[in-house]
CSV table of C-alpha atoms in Angstrom, one decimal:
chain,number,residue,atom,x,y,z
A,8,MET,CA,-206.4,78.3,2.2
A,9,SER,CA,-205.9,80.4,5.3
A,10,GLY,CA,-202.4,80.5,6.7
A,11,ARG,CA,-201.6,79.9,10.3
A,12,PRO,CA,-200.7,82.9,12.3
A,13,THR,CA,-197.0,83.4,13.0
A,14,ASP,CA,-195.8,84.5,16.4
A,15,ASP,CA,-196.3,88.1,15.5
A,16,GLY,CA,-199.9,87.5,14.3
A,17,VAL,CA,-199.2,87.7,10.5
A,18,ARG,CA,-201.5,85.4,8.4
A,19,VAL,CA,-201.3,84.8,4.6
A,20,PHE,CA,-204.6,84.2,2.9
A,21,ARG,CA,-204.2,82.3,-0.3
A,22,LEU,CA,-206.5,82.3,-3.4
A,23,PRO,CA,-209.3,79.9,-2.5
A,24,ASP,CA,-210.8,77.2,-4.7
A,25,LEU,CA,-213.5,79.0,-6.7
A,26,GLY,CA,-215.2,75.8,-7.7
A,27,GLU,CA,-216.1,73.9,-10.9
A,28,GLY,CA,-212.5,73.2,-11.9
A,29,LEU,CA,-211.4,76.8,-12.0
A,30,THR,CA,-207.6,76.8,-11.2
A,31,SER,CA,-206.8,80.5,-11.5
A,32,ALA,CA,-208.3,84.0,-11.5
A,33,GLU,CA,-207.2,87.4,-12.7
A,34,ILE,CA,-207.1,90.3,-10.3
A,35,VAL,CA,-209.5,93.1,-11.4
A,36,GLY,CA,-208.9,95.5,-8.5
A,37,TRP,CA,-208.1,95.8,-4.9
A,38,LEU,CA,-210.8,97.1,-2.5
A,39,VAL,CA,-208.2,97.6,0.3
A,40,GLN,CA,-204.5,98.6,0.5
A,41,PRO,CA,-201.7,98.0,2.9
A,42,GLY,CA,-202.4,99.7,6.1
A,43,SER,CA,-206.2,99.3,5.8
A,44,ALA,CA,-208.1,97.8,8.6
A,45,VAL,CA,-210.4,95.0,7.5
A,46,ALA,CA,-213.2,93.1,9.2
A,47,ALA,CA,-213.9,89.4,8.9
A,48,ASP,CA,-215.9,88.7,5.7
A,49,GLN,CA,-215.2,92.2,4.3
A,50,PRO,CA,-214.6,92.1,0.5
A,51,VAL,CA,-211.0,92.8,-0.2
A,52,VAL,CA,-210.4,92.1,-3.9
A,53,GLU,CA,-212.3,91.6,-7.1
A,54,VAL,CA,-211.1,88.7,-9.3
A,55,GLU,CA,-212.3,87.6,-12.7
A,56,THR,CA,-212.8,83.9,-13.6
A,57,ALA,CA,-214.4,82.2,-16.6
A,58,LYS,CA,-217.7,82.5,-14.8
A,59,ALA,CA,-217.8,86.0,-13.5
A,60,VAL,CA,-216.2,88.9,-11.7
A,61,VAL,CA,-216.5,88.0,-8.0
A,62,GLU,CA,-215.5,89.6,-4.7
A,63,ILE,CA,-213.4,87.6,-2.3
A,64,PRO,CA,-213.8,88.5,1.4
A,65,ALA,CA,-211.2,88.4,4.1
A,66,PRO,CA,-211.5,85.3,6.3
A,67,TYR,CA,-210.5,87.2,9.4
A,68,ALA,CA,-210.1,90.7,10.8
A,69,GLY,CA,-206.9,92.6,11.1
A,70,THR,CA,-204.7,95.1,9.2
A,71,VAL,CA,-203.6,94.6,5.6
A,72,MET,CA,-199.9,94.2,5.4
A,73,ALA,CA,-199.5,93.2,1.7
A,74,CYS,CA,-201.7,92.7,-1.4
A,75,HIS,CA,-200.1,90.1,-3.6
A,76,GLY,CA,-200.6,90.8,-7.3
A,77,ALA,CA,-201.5,93.8,-9.3
A,78,PRO,CA,-204.6,94.3,-11.4
A,79,GLY,CA,-204.3,92.3,-14.6
A,80,GLU,CA,-202.1,89.7,-12.9
A,81,THR,CA,-203.3,86.1,-12.9
A,82,LEU,CA,-202.9,84.0,-9.7
A,83,ASP,CA,-203.3,80.3,-9.4
A,84,VAL,CA,-205.4,78.7,-6.6
A,85,GLY,CA,-203.2,78.4,-3.6
A,86,ASP,CA,-201.0,81.4,-4.4
A,87,PRO,CA,-200.7,84.1,-1.7
A,88,LEU,CA,-203.5,86.7,-2.1
A,89,ILE,CA,-203.3,89.0,0.9
A,90,THR,CA,-201.3,89.2,4.1
A,91,ILE,CA,-203.2,90.3,7.2
A,92,GLY,CA,-201.7,91.2,10.5
A,93,THR,CA,-204.0,90.2,13.3
A,94,ALA,CA,-201.5,91.6,15.8
A,95,ALA,CA,-198.9,94.3,15.3
A,96,SER,CA,-195.4,93.1,14.5
A,97,ALA,CA,-192.5,94.0,16.8
A,98,ASP,CA,-191.2,96.9,14.7
A,99,GLY,CA,-194.5,97.9,13.1
A,100,ARG,CA,-193.3,97.1,9.6
A,101,THR,CA,-194.8,95.0,6.9
A,102,PRO,CA,-192.9,92.2,5.2
A,103,ASP,CA,-191.9,94.5,2.3
A,104,GLY,CA,-190.5,97.1,4.7
A,105,GLN,CA,-193.4,99.6,4.6
A,106,VAL,CA,-194.3,101.1,7.9
A,107,LEU,CA,-197.7,99.8,8.9
A,108,VAL,CA,-198.7,102.5,11.4
A,109,GLY,CA,-197.1,105.7,12.5
A,110,GLY,CA,-194.1,107.6,11.0
A,111,GLY,CA,-191.0,106.2,9.3
A,112,VAL,CA,-189.8,105.4,5.8
A,113,ALA,CA,-189.8,102.4,3.5
A,114,GLN,CA,-186.7,100.3,2.9
A,115,PRO,CA,-186.4,100.5,-0.9
A,116,GLU,CA,-184.5,97.9,-2.9
A,117,PRO,CA,-181.1,99.2,-3.9
A,118,ALA,CA,-181.2,100.8,-7.3
A,119,ARG,CA,-178.3,98.8,-8.7
A,120,ARG,CA,-179.9,95.5,-7.7
A,121,ARG,CA,-183.3,96.6,-9.0
A,122,ARG,CA,-181.8,97.7,-12.3
A,123,LYS,CA,-179.8,94.5,-12.6
A,124,ARG,CA,-182.9,92.4,-12.0
A,125,VAL,CA,-184.9,94.4,-14.6
A,126,ILE,CA,-182.2,94.2,-17.2
A,127,GLY,CA,-181.9,90.4,-16.6
A,128,ALA,CA,-185.6,90.0,-17.1
A,129,GLU,CA,-185.5,91.9,-20.4
A,130,ARG,CA,-182.8,89.6,-21.7
A,131,THR,CA,-185.0,86.6,-21.0
A,132,LEU,CA,-188.0,88.0,-22.9
A,133,PRO,CA,-188.7,86.1,-26.1
A,134,ARG,CA,-188.8,88.0,-29.3
A,135,VAL,CA,-192.3,88.3,-30.7
A,136,PRO,CA,-192.5,88.5,-34.5
A,137,ALA,CA,-194.1,91.7,-35.8
A,138,ASP,CA,-197.6,91.3,-37.0
A,139,PRO,CA,-198.4,92.0,-40.7
A,140,ILE,CA,-199.3,95.5,-41.5
A,141,GLY,CA,-203.1,96.1,-41.2
A,142,THR,CA,-203.6,93.6,-38.4
A,143,ARG,CA,-203.9,94.0,-34.6
A,144,ARG,CA,-203.2,91.3,-32.0
A,145,ILE,CA,-205.5,91.1,-29.0
A,146,ARG,CA,-204.2,88.9,-26.2
A,147,LEU,CA,-206.8,86.7,-24.5
A,148,THR,CA,-206.7,87.4,-20.8
A,149,GLY,CA,-208.8,86.8,-17.7
A,150,ALA,CA,-212.3,85.6,-18.3
A,151,ALA,CA,-211.9,85.8,-22.1
A,152,ARG,CA,-209.0,83.4,-22.1
A,153,THR,CA,-210.6,81.0,-19.7
A,154,LEU,CA,-213.9,81.1,-21.6
A,155,ALA,CA,-212.0,80.4,-24.8
A,156,GLU,CA,-210.4,77.3,-23.1
A,157,LYS,CA,-213.8,76.2,-21.8
A,158,VAL,CA,-215.7,76.4,-25.1
A,159,THR,CA,-212.8,74.7,-26.8
A,160,ARG,CA,-213.1,71.9,-24.3
A,161,SER,CA,-216.9,71.7,-24.6
A,162,HIS,CA,-216.7,71.5,-28.4
A,163,ARG,CA,-214.0,68.8,-28.2
A,164,GLU,CA,-215.4,66.6,-25.4
A,165,LEU,CA,-219.2,66.9,-25.6
A,166,PRO,CA,-221.1,65.3,-28.6
A,167,THR,CA,-224.1,67.6,-28.8
A,168,ALA,CA,-227.3,67.7,-30.7
A,169,THR,CA,-230.0,70.4,-30.8
A,170,THR,CA,-233.8,70.2,-31.3
A,171,TRP,CA,-236.2,73.1,-31.4
A,172,VAL,CA,-239.9,74.0,-31.7
A,173,ASP,CA,-241.9,77.2,-32.3
A,174,VAL,CA,-244.2,78.0,-29.4
A,175,ASP,CA,-247.2,80.3,-28.9
A,176,ALA,CA,-246.3,82.4,-25.9
A,177,THR,CA,-249.4,84.6,-26.0
A,178,ASP,CA,-251.2,83.0,-23.1
A,179,VAL,CA,-248.1,82.8,-20.8
A,180,LEU,CA,-247.5,86.5,-21.4
A,181,ARG,CA,-251.2,87.1,-20.5
A,182,VAL,CA,-250.9,85.1,-17.3
A,183,ARG,CA,-247.7,87.1,-16.4
A,184,ASP,CA,-249.8,90.3,-16.8
A,185,GLU,CA,-252.7,88.8,-14.8
A,186,LEU,CA,-250.3,88.1,-11.9
A,187,ALA,CA,-249.6,91.8,-11.7
A,188,GLY,CA,-253.1,92.2,-10.2
A,189,THR,CA,-252.2,89.9,-7.4
A,190,GLY,CA,-249.1,92.0,-6.5
A,191,ARG,CA,-246.8,89.6,-8.3
A,192,ARG,CA,-245.2,90.0,-11.6
A,193,PRO,CA,-242.6,87.4,-12.3
A,194,SER,CA,-240.5,87.8,-15.4
A,195,LEU,CA,-241.0,85.5,-18.3
A,196,LEU,CA,-237.5,84.1,-17.7
A,197,ALA,CA,-238.5,83.2,-14.1
A,198,MET,CA,-241.6,81.4,-15.4
A,199,LEU,CA,-239.5,79.5,-17.9
A,200,ALA,CA,-237.0,78.6,-15.2
A,201,TYR,CA,-239.9,77.1,-13.1
A,202,LEU,CA,-241.1,75.1,-16.1
A,203,CYS,CA,-237.6,74.0,-16.9
A,204,VAL,CA,-237.3,72.6,-13.4
A,205,GLN,CA,-240.6,70.7,-13.8
A,206,ALA,CA,-239.4,69.2,-17.0
A,207,LEU,CA,-236.1,68.1,-15.5
A,208,ARG,CA,-238.2,66.3,-12.8
A,209,ARG,CA,-239.9,64.3,-15.5
A,210,TYR,CA,-236.7,63.8,-17.6
A,211,PRO,CA,-233.9,63.5,-15.1
A,212,GLU,CA,-231.6,62.1,-17.8
A,213,LEU,CA,-230.9,65.7,-18.7
A,214,ASN,CA,-229.9,66.8,-15.2
A,215,ALA,CA,-226.7,64.9,-15.5
A,216,THR,CA,-223.2,64.8,-16.8
A,217,VAL,CA,-220.8,62.2,-18.1
A,218,ASP,CA,-217.7,61.6,-16.0
A,219,GLY,CA,-214.2,62.6,-17.1
A,220,ASN,CA,-213.4,59.0,-18.3
A,221,GLY,CA,-216.6,58.9,-20.4
A,222,THR,CA,-217.6,55.6,-18.8
A,223,ASP,CA,-220.3,56.6,-16.4
A,224,ILE,CA,-223.4,58.9,-16.5
A,225,VAL,CA,-223.7,60.9,-13.2
A,226,ARG,CA,-227.3,61.9,-12.6
A,227,VAL,CA,-227.8,64.7,-10.1
A,228,VAL,CA,-230.9,64.8,-7.8
A,229,PRO,CA,-231.1,68.5,-7.0
A,230,VAL,CA,-231.5,71.0,-9.8
A,231,HIS,CA,-228.9,73.9,-9.7
A,232,LEU,CA,-230.1,76.0,-12.7
A,233,SER,CA,-227.4,78.0,-14.4
A,234,VAL,CA,-228.6,81.2,-16.1
A,235,ALA,CA,-226.6,82.9,-18.8
A,236,VAL,CA,-226.2,86.7,-18.2
A,237,GLN,CA,-224.4,89.0,-20.5
A,238,THR,CA,-222.7,92.0,-18.9
A,239,ASP,CA,-220.8,94.9,-20.4
A,240,THR,CA,-217.5,92.9,-20.0
A,241,ALA,CA,-218.3,89.2,-20.3
A,242,LEU,CA,-220.8,86.4,-20.3
A,243,THR,CA,-221.4,85.2,-16.8
A,244,VAL,CA,-223.3,82.2,-15.6
A,245,PRO,CA,-224.6,82.5,-12.1
A,246,VAL,CA,-226.5,79.6,-10.6
A,247,LEU,CA,-230.0,79.3,-9.0
A,248,ARG,CA,-229.2,76.9,-6.2
A,249,ASP,CA,-231.8,74.3,-5.3
A,250,ALA,CA,-234.1,75.5,-8.0
A,251,HIS,CA,-236.2,72.3,-7.6
A,252,ALA,CA,-237.2,73.5,-4.1
A,253,ARG,CA,-238.2,77.0,-5.0
A,254,GLY,CA,-241.6,78.4,-6.2
A,255,VAL,CA,-242.0,80.9,-9.0
A,256,GLU,CA,-241.9,83.9,-6.6
A,257,GLU,CA,-238.7,82.7,-5.0
A,258,LEU,CA,-237.1,81.9,-8.3
A,259,TYR,CA,-238.0,85.4,-9.6
A,260,ALA,CA,-236.5,87.1,-6.5
A,261,GLU,CA,-233.3,85.0,-6.6
A,262,LEU,CA,-232.9,85.4,-10.4
A,263,ALA,CA,-233.3,89.2,-10.0
A,264,ARG,CA,-230.6,89.3,-7.4
A,265,LEU,CA,-228.2,87.2,-9.4
A,266,VAL,CA,-228.7,89.2,-12.6
A,267,ALA,CA,-228.2,92.5,-10.7
A,268,ALA,CA,-225.1,91.2,-9.0
A,269,ALA,CA,-223.6,89.9,-12.3
A,270,ARG,CA,-224.1,93.3,-14.0
A,271,ALA,CA,-222.7,95.1,-11.0
A,272,GLY,CA,-219.7,92.8,-10.7
A,273,THR,CA,-220.6,91.8,-7.1
A,274,LEU,CA,-221.3,88.1,-7.5
A,275,ARG,CA,-220.0,85.9,-4.7
A,276,PRO,CA,-218.0,82.8,-5.3
A,277,ALA,CA,-221.0,80.8,-4.0
A,278,ASP,CA,-223.1,82.3,-6.8
A,279,VAL,CA,-221.2,80.7,-9.6
A,280,GLY,CA,-220.2,77.1,-10.5
A,281,GLY,CA,-221.8,73.8,-9.7
A,282,GLY,CA,-224.7,74.2,-12.1
A,283,THR,CA,-226.5,71.1,-13.5
A,284,PHE,CA,-228.4,72.6,-16.5
A,285,THR,CA,-228.5,76.0,-18.2
A,286,LEU,CA,-231.2,78.4,-19.2
A,287,ASN,CA,-230.1,80.8,-21.9
A,288,ASN,CA,-232.3,83.7,-23.0
A,289,TYR,CA,-230.5,84.8,-26.1
A,290,GLY,CA,-233.8,86.2,-27.5
A,291,ARG,CA,-233.2,89.4,-25.7
A,292,TYR,CA,-230.7,90.2,-28.4
A,293,GLY,CA,-233.3,89.9,-31.1
A,294,VAL,CA,-232.5,86.5,-32.5
A,295,ASP,CA,-234.9,83.7,-33.0
A,296,GLY,CA,-232.7,80.7,-32.3
A,297,ALA,CA,-229.3,79.3,-31.7
A,298,ALA,CA,-227.4,76.1,-31.2
A,299,PRO,CA,-225.0,77.1,-28.5
A,300,LEU,CA,-222.1,75.1,-27.0
A,301,LEU,CA,-223.0,73.5,-23.7
A,302,ASN,CA,-221.7,74.9,-20.4
A,303,HIS,CA,-219.1,72.1,-19.7
A,304,PRO,CA,-219.6,69.8,-17.9
A,305,GLU,CA,-223.3,70.2,-17.9
A,306,GLY,CA,-225.4,68.0,-20.2
A,307,GLY,CA,-228.2,70.3,-21.3
A,308,MET,CA,-229.2,73.8,-22.2
A,309,LEU,CA,-232.6,75.3,-22.9
A,310,GLY,CA,-232.4,78.3,-25.2
A,311,VAL,CA,-235.2,80.9,-25.6
A,312,GLY,CA,-235.5,83.0,-28.7
A,313,ARG,CA,-237.2,86.4,-29.1
A,314,VAL,CA,-240.9,86.8,-28.6
A,315,HIS,CA,-242.6,88.6,-31.6
A,316,PRO,CA,-245.9,88.6,-33.4
A,317,ARG,CA,-246.3,86.1,-36.2
A,318,PRO,CA,-249.3,84.6,-38.1
A,319,TRP,CA,-250.5,81.5,-36.3
A,320,VAL,CA,-253.4,79.1,-37.0
A,321,VAL,CA,-255.9,79.0,-34.1
A,322,GLY,CA,-259.1,77.0,-34.5
A,323,GLY,CA,-258.7,77.1,-38.3
A,324,THR,CA,-258.2,80.8,-38.4
A,325,VAL,CA,-254.9,82.7,-39.1
A,326,VAL,CA,-254.4,85.2,-36.3
A,327,ALA,CA,-251.5,87.2,-34.9
A,328,ARG,CA,-249.9,85.6,-31.9
A,329,GLN,CA,-246.8,86.1,-29.8
A,330,ILE,CA,-244.4,83.4,-30.9
A,331,THR,CA,-241.0,82.3,-29.6
A,332,GLN,CA,-238.7,79.4,-30.4
A,333,LEU,CA,-237.4,77.0,-27.7
A,334,ALA,CA,-234.3,75.0,-28.4
A,335,LEU,CA,-232.7,72.2,-26.4
A,336,THR,CA,-229.0,71.4,-26.8
A,337,PHE,CA,-228.0,68.2,-25.1
A,338,ASP,CA,-225.1,65.8,-24.7
A,339,HIS,CA,-226.3,62.9,-26.8
A,340,ARG,CA,-224.6,60.4,-24.5
A,341,LEU,CA,-227.1,61.2,-21.8
A,342,CYS,CA,-230.2,60.4,-23.8
A,343,ASP,CA,-231.7,59.7,-27.2
A,344,GLY,CA,-233.8,62.0,-29.3
A,345,ARG,CA,-237.0,60.7,-27.9
A,346,THR,CA,-236.2,61.8,-24.4
A,347,ALA,CA,-234.9,65.2,-25.6
A,348,ALA,CA,-238.1,65.8,-27.6
A,349,GLY,CA,-240.2,64.8,-24.6
A,350,PHE,CA,-238.5,67.4,-22.4
A,351,LEU,CA,-238.8,70.1,-25.0
A,352,ARG,CA,-242.5,69.2,-25.8
A,353,PHE,CA,-243.3,69.4,-22.0
A,354,VAL,CA,-241.9,72.9,-21.7
A,355,ALA,CA,-243.6,74.0,-25.0
A,356,ASP,CA,-247.0,72.6,-23.9
A,357,ALA,CA,-246.7,74.3,-20.5
A,358,VAL,CA,-245.9,77.6,-22.2
A,359,GLU,CA,-249.0,77.3,-24.4
A,360,ARG,CA,-251.2,76.1,-21.5
A,361,PRO,CA,-249.8,78.1,-18.6
A,362,HIS,CA,-252.9,78.0,-16.4
A,363,GLU,CA,-252.3,74.4,-15.8
A,364,HIS,CA,-249.0,75.4,-14.1
A,365,PHE,CA,-249.6,78.9,-12.9
A,366,GLY,CA,-253.3,78.7,-12.1
A,367,LEU,CA,-254.4,81.9,-10.3
A,368,ASP,CA,-256.4,79.9,-7.7
A,369,ASP,CA,-253.1,78.3,-6.6
A,370,LEU,CA,-251.0,81.4,-6.5
A,371,PRO,CA,-250.7,81.8,-2.7
A,372,ALA,CA,-248.8,78.5,-2.5
A,373,TRP,CA,-246.9,78.3,-5.8
A,374,SER,CA,-244.9,75.4,-4.3
A,375,THR,CA,-242.8,73.0,-6.2
């Protein structure tokens, strides 16, 4: 998407492909302005997609000559994003007439021409009927609009089913606490991510998607685990790349980085898109279960409900245990109910017998 330099060293960088079928992005805010000096790989703008707010870096060093698009404006992939001068132009002016360095004045558009253009634009605006009294219209923009389009597509194209099971999480929480004595304390979500990857190894049918024509199932060998993260502004889905090749500690560290970046709005384009399966911890909001829409085009999602004390039968005696609900939503074209149940039962059994997967004697390696 980088433009070739002109004779005076001016290059136009266009909105790059942000992955996973995303064709546009909304500008959130510029981190530079015309006249700013930028280094290669320096973030220059924040944009919002259906996946997240991400920072886009400059591909080369130079001086900013123009920022194309104002905050709130949507650009398509391939549209001019920023113009950078890698060498000063002959008269020191930017394409819009602004002086880049030194004194001088801008060359404003003649008022008559500007007024004529604005009036002409007003004449072409469609009339919007007034809303009924007592209602308020909220336009879907940016991530909200793209998310609406994506969930609509998911509901329309993916025939899903959901199966769930209640699970005793008492022992896995105890193991998590025991790990603190070794200098490690992975989150419950990181431990579930590890178990999810092990289950996908045994049931690769769910680490797959159906192609756009609906004629072929495409199974993916690596596991790129998407993780739903709710921020103050939107639901984002960063991706744990190559989760199948990571141990629990590494999963925990990368997950912590992604969650922090998502909430700070500093996710990189490489951090989103391309997931093969989603882990969704909606239990942090106090709900037991859900049957969410799949993250199109992925074919499966493991949901985790809240962990809370409930009466549970252990050895014929009713005792208080820490119970959670695991739910698997899947594209029914990928597998039948038996395979889905096998996947879910594997994760549930691993949660209830965690020492078989997180044995303290094996902690130094924790390899996959």
